[in-house]
Coordinates of N, CA and C in Angstrom, one line a residue:
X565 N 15.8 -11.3 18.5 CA 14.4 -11.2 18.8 C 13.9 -12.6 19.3
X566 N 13.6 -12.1 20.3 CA 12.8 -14.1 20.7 C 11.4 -14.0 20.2
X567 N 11.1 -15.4 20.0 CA 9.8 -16.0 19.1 C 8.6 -14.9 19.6
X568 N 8.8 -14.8 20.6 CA 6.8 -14.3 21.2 C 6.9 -13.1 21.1
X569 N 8.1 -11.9 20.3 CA 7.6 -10.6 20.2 C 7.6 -10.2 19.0
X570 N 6.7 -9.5 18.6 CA 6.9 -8.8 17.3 C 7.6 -7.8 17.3
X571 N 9.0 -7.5 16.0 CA 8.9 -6.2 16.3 C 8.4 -5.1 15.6
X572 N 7.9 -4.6 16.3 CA 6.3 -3.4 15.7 C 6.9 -2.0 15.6
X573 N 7.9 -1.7 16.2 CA 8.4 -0.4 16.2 C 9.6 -0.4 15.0
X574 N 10.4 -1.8 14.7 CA 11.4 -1.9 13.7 C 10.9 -1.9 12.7
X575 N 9.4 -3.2 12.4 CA 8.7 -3.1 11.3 C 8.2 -1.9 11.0
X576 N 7.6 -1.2 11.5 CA 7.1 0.5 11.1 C 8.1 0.9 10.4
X577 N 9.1 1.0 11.5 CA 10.4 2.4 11.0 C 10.6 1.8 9.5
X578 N 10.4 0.3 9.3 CA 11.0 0.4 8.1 C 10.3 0.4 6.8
X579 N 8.5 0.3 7.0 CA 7.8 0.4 6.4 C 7.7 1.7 6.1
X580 N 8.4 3.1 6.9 CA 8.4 4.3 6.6 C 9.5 4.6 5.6
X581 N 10.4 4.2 5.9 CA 12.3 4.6 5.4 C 11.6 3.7 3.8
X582 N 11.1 2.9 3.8 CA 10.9 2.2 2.4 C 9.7 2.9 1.4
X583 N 9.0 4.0 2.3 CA 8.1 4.6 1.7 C 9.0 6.0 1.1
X584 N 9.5 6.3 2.0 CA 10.1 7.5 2.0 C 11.0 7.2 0.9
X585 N 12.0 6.2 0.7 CA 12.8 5.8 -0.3 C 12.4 6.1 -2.0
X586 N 10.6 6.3 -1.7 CA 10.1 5.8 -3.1 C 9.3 7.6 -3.2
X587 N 9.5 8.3 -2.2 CA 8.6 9.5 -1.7 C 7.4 9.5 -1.7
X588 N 6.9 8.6 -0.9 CA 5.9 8.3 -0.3 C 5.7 9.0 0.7
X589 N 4.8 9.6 1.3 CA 4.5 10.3 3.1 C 2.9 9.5 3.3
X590 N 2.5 9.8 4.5 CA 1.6 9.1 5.2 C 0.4 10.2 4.9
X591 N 0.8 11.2 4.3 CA 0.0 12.1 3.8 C -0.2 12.2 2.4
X592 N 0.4 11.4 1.4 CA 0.0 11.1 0.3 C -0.9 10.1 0.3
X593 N -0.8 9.0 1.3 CA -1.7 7.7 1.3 C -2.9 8.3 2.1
X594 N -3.0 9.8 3.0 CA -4.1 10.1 3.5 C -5.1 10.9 2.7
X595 N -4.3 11.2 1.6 CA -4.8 12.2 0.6 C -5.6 11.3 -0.7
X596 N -4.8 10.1 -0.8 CA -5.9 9.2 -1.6 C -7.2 8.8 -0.8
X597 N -7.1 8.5 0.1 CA -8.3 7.7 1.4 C -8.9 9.1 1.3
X598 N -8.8 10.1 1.3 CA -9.6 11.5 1.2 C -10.2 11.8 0.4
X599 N -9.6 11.4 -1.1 CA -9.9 11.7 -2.3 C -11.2 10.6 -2.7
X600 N -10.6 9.8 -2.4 CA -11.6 8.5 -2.7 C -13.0 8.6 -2.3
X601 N -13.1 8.8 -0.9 CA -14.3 8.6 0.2 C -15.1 9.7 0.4
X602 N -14.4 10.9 -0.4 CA -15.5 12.6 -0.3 C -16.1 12.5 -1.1
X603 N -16.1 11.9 -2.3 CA -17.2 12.0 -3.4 C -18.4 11.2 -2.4
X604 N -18.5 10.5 -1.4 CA -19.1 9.3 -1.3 C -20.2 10.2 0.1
X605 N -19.3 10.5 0.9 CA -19.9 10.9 2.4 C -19.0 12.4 3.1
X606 N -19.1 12.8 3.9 CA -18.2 13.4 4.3 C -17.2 12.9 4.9
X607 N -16.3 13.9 5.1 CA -14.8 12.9 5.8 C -14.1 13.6 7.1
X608 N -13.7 13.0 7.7 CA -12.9 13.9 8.6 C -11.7 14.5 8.2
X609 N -11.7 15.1 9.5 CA -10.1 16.3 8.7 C -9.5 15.3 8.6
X610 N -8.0 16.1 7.9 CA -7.0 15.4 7.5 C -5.8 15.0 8.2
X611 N -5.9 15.3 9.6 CA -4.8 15.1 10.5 C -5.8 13.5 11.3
X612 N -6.8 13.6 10.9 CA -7.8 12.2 11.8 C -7.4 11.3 10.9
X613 N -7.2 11.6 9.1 CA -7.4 10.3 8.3 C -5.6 9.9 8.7
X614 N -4.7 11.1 8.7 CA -3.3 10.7 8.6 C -3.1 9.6 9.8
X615 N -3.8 9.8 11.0 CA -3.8 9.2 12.3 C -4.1 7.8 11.8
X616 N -5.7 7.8 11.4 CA -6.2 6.3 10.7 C -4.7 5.9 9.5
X617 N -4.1 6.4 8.7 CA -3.0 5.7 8.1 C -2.2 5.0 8.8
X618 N -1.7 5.5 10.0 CA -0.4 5.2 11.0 C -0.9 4.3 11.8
X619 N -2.3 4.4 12.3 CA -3.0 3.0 13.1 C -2.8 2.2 12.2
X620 N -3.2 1.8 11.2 CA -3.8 0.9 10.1 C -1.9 0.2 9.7
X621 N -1.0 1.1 10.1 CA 0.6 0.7 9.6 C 1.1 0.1 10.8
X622 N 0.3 0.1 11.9 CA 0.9 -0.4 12.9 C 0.7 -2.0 13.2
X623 N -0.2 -2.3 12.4 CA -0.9 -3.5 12.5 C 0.0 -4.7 11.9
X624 N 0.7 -5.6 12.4 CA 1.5 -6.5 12.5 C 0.7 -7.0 10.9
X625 N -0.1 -8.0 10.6 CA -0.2 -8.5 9.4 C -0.2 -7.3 8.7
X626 N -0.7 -6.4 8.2 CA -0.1 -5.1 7.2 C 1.5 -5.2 7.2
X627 N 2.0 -4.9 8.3 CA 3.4 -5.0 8.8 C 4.0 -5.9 7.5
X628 N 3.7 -7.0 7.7 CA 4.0 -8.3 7.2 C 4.3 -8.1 5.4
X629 N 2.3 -7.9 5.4 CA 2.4 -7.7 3.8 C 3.4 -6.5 3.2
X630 N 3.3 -5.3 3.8 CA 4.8 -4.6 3.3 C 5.8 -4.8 2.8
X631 N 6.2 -5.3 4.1 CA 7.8 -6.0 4.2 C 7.9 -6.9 3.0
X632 N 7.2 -8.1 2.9 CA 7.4 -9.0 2.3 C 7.2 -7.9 0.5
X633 N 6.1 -7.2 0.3 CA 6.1 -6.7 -1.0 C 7.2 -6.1 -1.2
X634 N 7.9 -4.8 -0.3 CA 8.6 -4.4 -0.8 C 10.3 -4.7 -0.7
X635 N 10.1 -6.0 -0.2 CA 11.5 -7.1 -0.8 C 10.9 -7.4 -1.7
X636 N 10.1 -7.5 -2.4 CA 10.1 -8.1 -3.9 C 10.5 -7.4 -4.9
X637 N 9.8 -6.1 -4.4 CA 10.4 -4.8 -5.5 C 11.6 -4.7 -5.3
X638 N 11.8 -4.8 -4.1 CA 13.9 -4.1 -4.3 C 14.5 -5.3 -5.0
X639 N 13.9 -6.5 -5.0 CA 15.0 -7.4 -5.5 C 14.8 -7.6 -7.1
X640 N 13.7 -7.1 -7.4 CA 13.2 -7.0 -8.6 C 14.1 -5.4 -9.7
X641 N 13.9 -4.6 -8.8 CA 14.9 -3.7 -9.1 C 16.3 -3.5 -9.3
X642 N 16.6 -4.6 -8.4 CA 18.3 -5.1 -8.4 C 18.3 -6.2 -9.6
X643 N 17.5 -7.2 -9.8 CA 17.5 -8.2 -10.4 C 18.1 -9.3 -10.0
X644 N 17.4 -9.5 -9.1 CA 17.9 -10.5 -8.2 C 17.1 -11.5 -7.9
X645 N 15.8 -11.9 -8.9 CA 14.8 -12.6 -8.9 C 15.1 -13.2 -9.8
X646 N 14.7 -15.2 -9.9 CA 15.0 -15.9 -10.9 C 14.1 -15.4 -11.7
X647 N 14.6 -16.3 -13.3 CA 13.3 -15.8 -14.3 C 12.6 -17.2 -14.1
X648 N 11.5 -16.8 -14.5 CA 10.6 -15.9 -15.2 C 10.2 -15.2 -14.4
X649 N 9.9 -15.5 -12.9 CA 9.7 -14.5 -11.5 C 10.3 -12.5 -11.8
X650 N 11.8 -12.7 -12.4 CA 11.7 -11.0 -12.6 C 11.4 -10.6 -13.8
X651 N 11.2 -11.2 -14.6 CA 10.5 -10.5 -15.9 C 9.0 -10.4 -15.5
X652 N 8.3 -11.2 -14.8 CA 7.2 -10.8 -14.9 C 6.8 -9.9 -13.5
X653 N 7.8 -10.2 -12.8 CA 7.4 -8.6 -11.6 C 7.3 -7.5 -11.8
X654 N 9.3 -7.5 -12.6 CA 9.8 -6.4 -13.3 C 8.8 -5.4 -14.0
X655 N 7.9 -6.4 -14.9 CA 6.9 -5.8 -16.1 C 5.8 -5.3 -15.7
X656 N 5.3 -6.2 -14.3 CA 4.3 -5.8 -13.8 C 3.2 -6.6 -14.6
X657 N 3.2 -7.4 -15.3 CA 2.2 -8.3 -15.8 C 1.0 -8.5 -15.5
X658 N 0.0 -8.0 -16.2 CA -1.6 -8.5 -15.4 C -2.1 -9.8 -15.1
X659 N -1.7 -10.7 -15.4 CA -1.8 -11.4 -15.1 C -0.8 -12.1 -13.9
X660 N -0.2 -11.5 -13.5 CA 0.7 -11.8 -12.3 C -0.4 -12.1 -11.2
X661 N -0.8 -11.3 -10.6 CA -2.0 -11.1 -9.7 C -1.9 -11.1 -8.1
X662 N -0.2 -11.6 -8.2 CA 0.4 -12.1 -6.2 C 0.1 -10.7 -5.9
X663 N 0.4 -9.4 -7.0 CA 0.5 -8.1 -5.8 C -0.7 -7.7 -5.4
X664 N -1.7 -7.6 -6.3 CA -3.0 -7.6 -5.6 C -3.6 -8.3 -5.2
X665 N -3.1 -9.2 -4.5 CA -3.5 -10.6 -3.6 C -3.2 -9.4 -2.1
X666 N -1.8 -9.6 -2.4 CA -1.1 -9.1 -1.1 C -2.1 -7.4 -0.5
X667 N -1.9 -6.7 -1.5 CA -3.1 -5.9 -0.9 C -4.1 -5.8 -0.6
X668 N -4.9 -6.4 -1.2 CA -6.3 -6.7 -0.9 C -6.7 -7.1 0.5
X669 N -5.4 -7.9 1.3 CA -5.4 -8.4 2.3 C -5.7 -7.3 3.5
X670 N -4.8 -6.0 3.0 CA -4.8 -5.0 3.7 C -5.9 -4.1 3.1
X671 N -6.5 -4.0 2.1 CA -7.6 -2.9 1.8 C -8.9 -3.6 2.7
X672 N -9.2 -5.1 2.6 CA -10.6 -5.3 2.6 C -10.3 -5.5 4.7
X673 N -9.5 -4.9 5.2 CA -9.3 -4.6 6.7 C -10.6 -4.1 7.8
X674 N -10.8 -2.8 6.9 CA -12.1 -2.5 7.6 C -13.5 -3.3 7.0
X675 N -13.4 -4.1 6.5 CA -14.5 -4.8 5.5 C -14.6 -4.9 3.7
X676 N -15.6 -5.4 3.3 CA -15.2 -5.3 1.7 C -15.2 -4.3 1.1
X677 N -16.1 -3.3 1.3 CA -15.9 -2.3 0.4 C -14.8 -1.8 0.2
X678 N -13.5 -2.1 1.0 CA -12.3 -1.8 0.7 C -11.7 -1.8 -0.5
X679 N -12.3 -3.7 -1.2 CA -12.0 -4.0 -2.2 C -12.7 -3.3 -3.4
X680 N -13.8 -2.8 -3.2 CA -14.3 -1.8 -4.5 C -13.4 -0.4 -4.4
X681 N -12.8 0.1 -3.7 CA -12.5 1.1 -3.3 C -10.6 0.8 -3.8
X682 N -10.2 -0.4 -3.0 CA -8.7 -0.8 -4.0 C -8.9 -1.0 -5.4
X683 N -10.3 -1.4 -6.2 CA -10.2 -1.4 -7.6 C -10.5 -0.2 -8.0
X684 N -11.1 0.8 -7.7 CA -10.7 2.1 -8.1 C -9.5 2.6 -8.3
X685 N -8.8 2.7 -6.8 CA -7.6 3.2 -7.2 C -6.4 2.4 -8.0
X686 N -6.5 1.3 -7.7 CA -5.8 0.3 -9.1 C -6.4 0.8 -10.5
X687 N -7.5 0.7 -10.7 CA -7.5 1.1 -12.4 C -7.1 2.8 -12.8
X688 N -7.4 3.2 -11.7 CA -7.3 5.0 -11.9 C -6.4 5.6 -11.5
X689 N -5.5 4.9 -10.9 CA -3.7 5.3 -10.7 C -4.1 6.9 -9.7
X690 N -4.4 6.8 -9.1 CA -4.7 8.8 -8.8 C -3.3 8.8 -8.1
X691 N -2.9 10.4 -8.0 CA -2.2 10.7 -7.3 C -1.1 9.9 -7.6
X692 N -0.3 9.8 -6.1 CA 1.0 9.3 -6.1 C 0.9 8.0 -6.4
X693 N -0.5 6.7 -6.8 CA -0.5 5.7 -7.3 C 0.2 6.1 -9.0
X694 N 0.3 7.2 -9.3 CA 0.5 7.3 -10.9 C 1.7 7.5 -10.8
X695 N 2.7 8.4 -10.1 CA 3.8 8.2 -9.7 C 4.7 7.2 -9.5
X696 N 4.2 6.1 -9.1 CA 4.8 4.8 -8.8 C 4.6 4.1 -9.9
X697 N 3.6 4.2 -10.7 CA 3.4 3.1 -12.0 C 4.1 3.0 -12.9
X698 N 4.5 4.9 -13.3 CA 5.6 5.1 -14.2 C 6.9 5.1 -13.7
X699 N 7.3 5.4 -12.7 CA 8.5 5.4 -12.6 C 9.5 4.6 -13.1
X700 N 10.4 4.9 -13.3 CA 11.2 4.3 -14.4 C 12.5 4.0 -13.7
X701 N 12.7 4.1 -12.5 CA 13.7 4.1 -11.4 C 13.7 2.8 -10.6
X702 N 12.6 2.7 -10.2 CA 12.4 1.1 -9.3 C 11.5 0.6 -9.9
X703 N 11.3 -0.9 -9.7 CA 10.2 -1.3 -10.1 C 9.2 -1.4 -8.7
X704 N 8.1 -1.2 -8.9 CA 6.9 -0.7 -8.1 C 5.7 -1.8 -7.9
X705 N 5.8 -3.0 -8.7 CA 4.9 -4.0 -9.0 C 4.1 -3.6 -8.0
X706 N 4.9 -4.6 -6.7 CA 3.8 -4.2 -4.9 C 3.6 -3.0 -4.7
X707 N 4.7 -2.0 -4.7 CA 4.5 -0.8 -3.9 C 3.7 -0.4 -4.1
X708 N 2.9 0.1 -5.1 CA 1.8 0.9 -5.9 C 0.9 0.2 -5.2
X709 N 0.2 -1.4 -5.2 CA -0.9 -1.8 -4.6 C -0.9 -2.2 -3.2
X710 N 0.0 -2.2 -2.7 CA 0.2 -1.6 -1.4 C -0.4 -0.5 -1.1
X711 N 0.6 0.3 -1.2 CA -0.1 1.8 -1.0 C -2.0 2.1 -1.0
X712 N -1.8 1.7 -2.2 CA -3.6 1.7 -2.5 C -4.2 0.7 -1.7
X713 N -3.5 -0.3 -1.2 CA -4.9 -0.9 -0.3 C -4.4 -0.3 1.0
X714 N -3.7 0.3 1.7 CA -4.0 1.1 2.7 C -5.0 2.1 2.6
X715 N -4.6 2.9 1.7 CA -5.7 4.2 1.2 C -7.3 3.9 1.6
X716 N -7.4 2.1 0.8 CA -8.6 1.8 0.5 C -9.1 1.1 1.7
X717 N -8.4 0.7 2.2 CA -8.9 0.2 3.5 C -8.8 1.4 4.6
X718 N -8.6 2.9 4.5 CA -8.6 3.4 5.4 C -10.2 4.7 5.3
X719 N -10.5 4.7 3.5 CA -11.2 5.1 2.9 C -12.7 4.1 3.7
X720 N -12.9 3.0 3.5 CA -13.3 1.9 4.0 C -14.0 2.1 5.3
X721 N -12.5 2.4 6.2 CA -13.0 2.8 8.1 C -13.5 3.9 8.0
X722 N -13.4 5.0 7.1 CA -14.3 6.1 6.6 C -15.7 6.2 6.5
X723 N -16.0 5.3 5.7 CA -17.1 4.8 5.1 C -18.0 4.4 6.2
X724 N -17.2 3.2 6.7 CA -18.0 2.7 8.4 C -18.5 3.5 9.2
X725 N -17.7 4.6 9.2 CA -17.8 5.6 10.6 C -18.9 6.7 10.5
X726 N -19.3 6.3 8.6 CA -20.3 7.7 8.1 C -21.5 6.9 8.5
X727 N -22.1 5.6 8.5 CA -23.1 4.9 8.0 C -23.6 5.0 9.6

């Protein structure tokens, strides 16, 4: 790869294969951003929000934050992080706080309400956010708040588009 290109189509594929790894679809993250945002305003169908997910995945810094979260989890899951770095990924520690750093970056995307909208689905686990928290197979630290700040930031361009 030379310096001046991103790649946007490798990064995807593998922010997909890494979602999918965890059974993740683009329709579980469109189904939180749906869930979230209809109590609030009306929504568009659900082939518009899945669209808004895959825009929002295409975006090189998202790109970024992914990748980089979910090398933390795999290596976390392998144990391949020094300590105290995997005990406290591992555990998922509240006061850790790097993973919802990392998301928030991508939830507050279409603006802030994203971030009231990523603290919902962080404290309320819905859906496939509850899936990932328990799982007892990988560890999920990022993935979970990942996930939810796409949701939340797609919930977000929702929101925009009602007002």
């Amino acid at each position: 790869m030379n310096k001046s290109s991103y790649p946007y189509t490798t990064a995807y594929q593998n922010i997909i294969s890494q979602l999918a790894k965890k059974h993740i679809t683009i329709a579980d993250i469109a189904s939180l951003a749906q869930e979230l945002q209809h109590q609030y305003s009306p929504v568009p169908a659900f082939a518009t929000i899945k669209t808004m997910v895959i825009e929002l995945l295409h975006q090189p810094e998202v790109l970024n934050r992914m990748l980089v979260g979910f090398a933390l989890d795999k290596a976390a899951t392998q144990h391949e992080l020094q300590e105290p770095l995997q005990a406290i990924s591992a555990h998922d520690l509240g006061v850790f706080g790097t993973d919802e750093t990392l998301a928030l970056g991508i939830a507050t995307w279409y603006g802030t309400i994203g971030m009231t909208n990523f603290n919902e689905l962080d404290l309320y686990k819905h859906g496939i956010l509850h899936n990932l928290d328990h799982n007892q197979h990988y560890v999920n630290t990022f993935t979970d708040d990942l996930v939810a700040g796409v949701a939340a930031a797609v919930a977000a361009k929702i929101a925009h588009q009602q007002s």
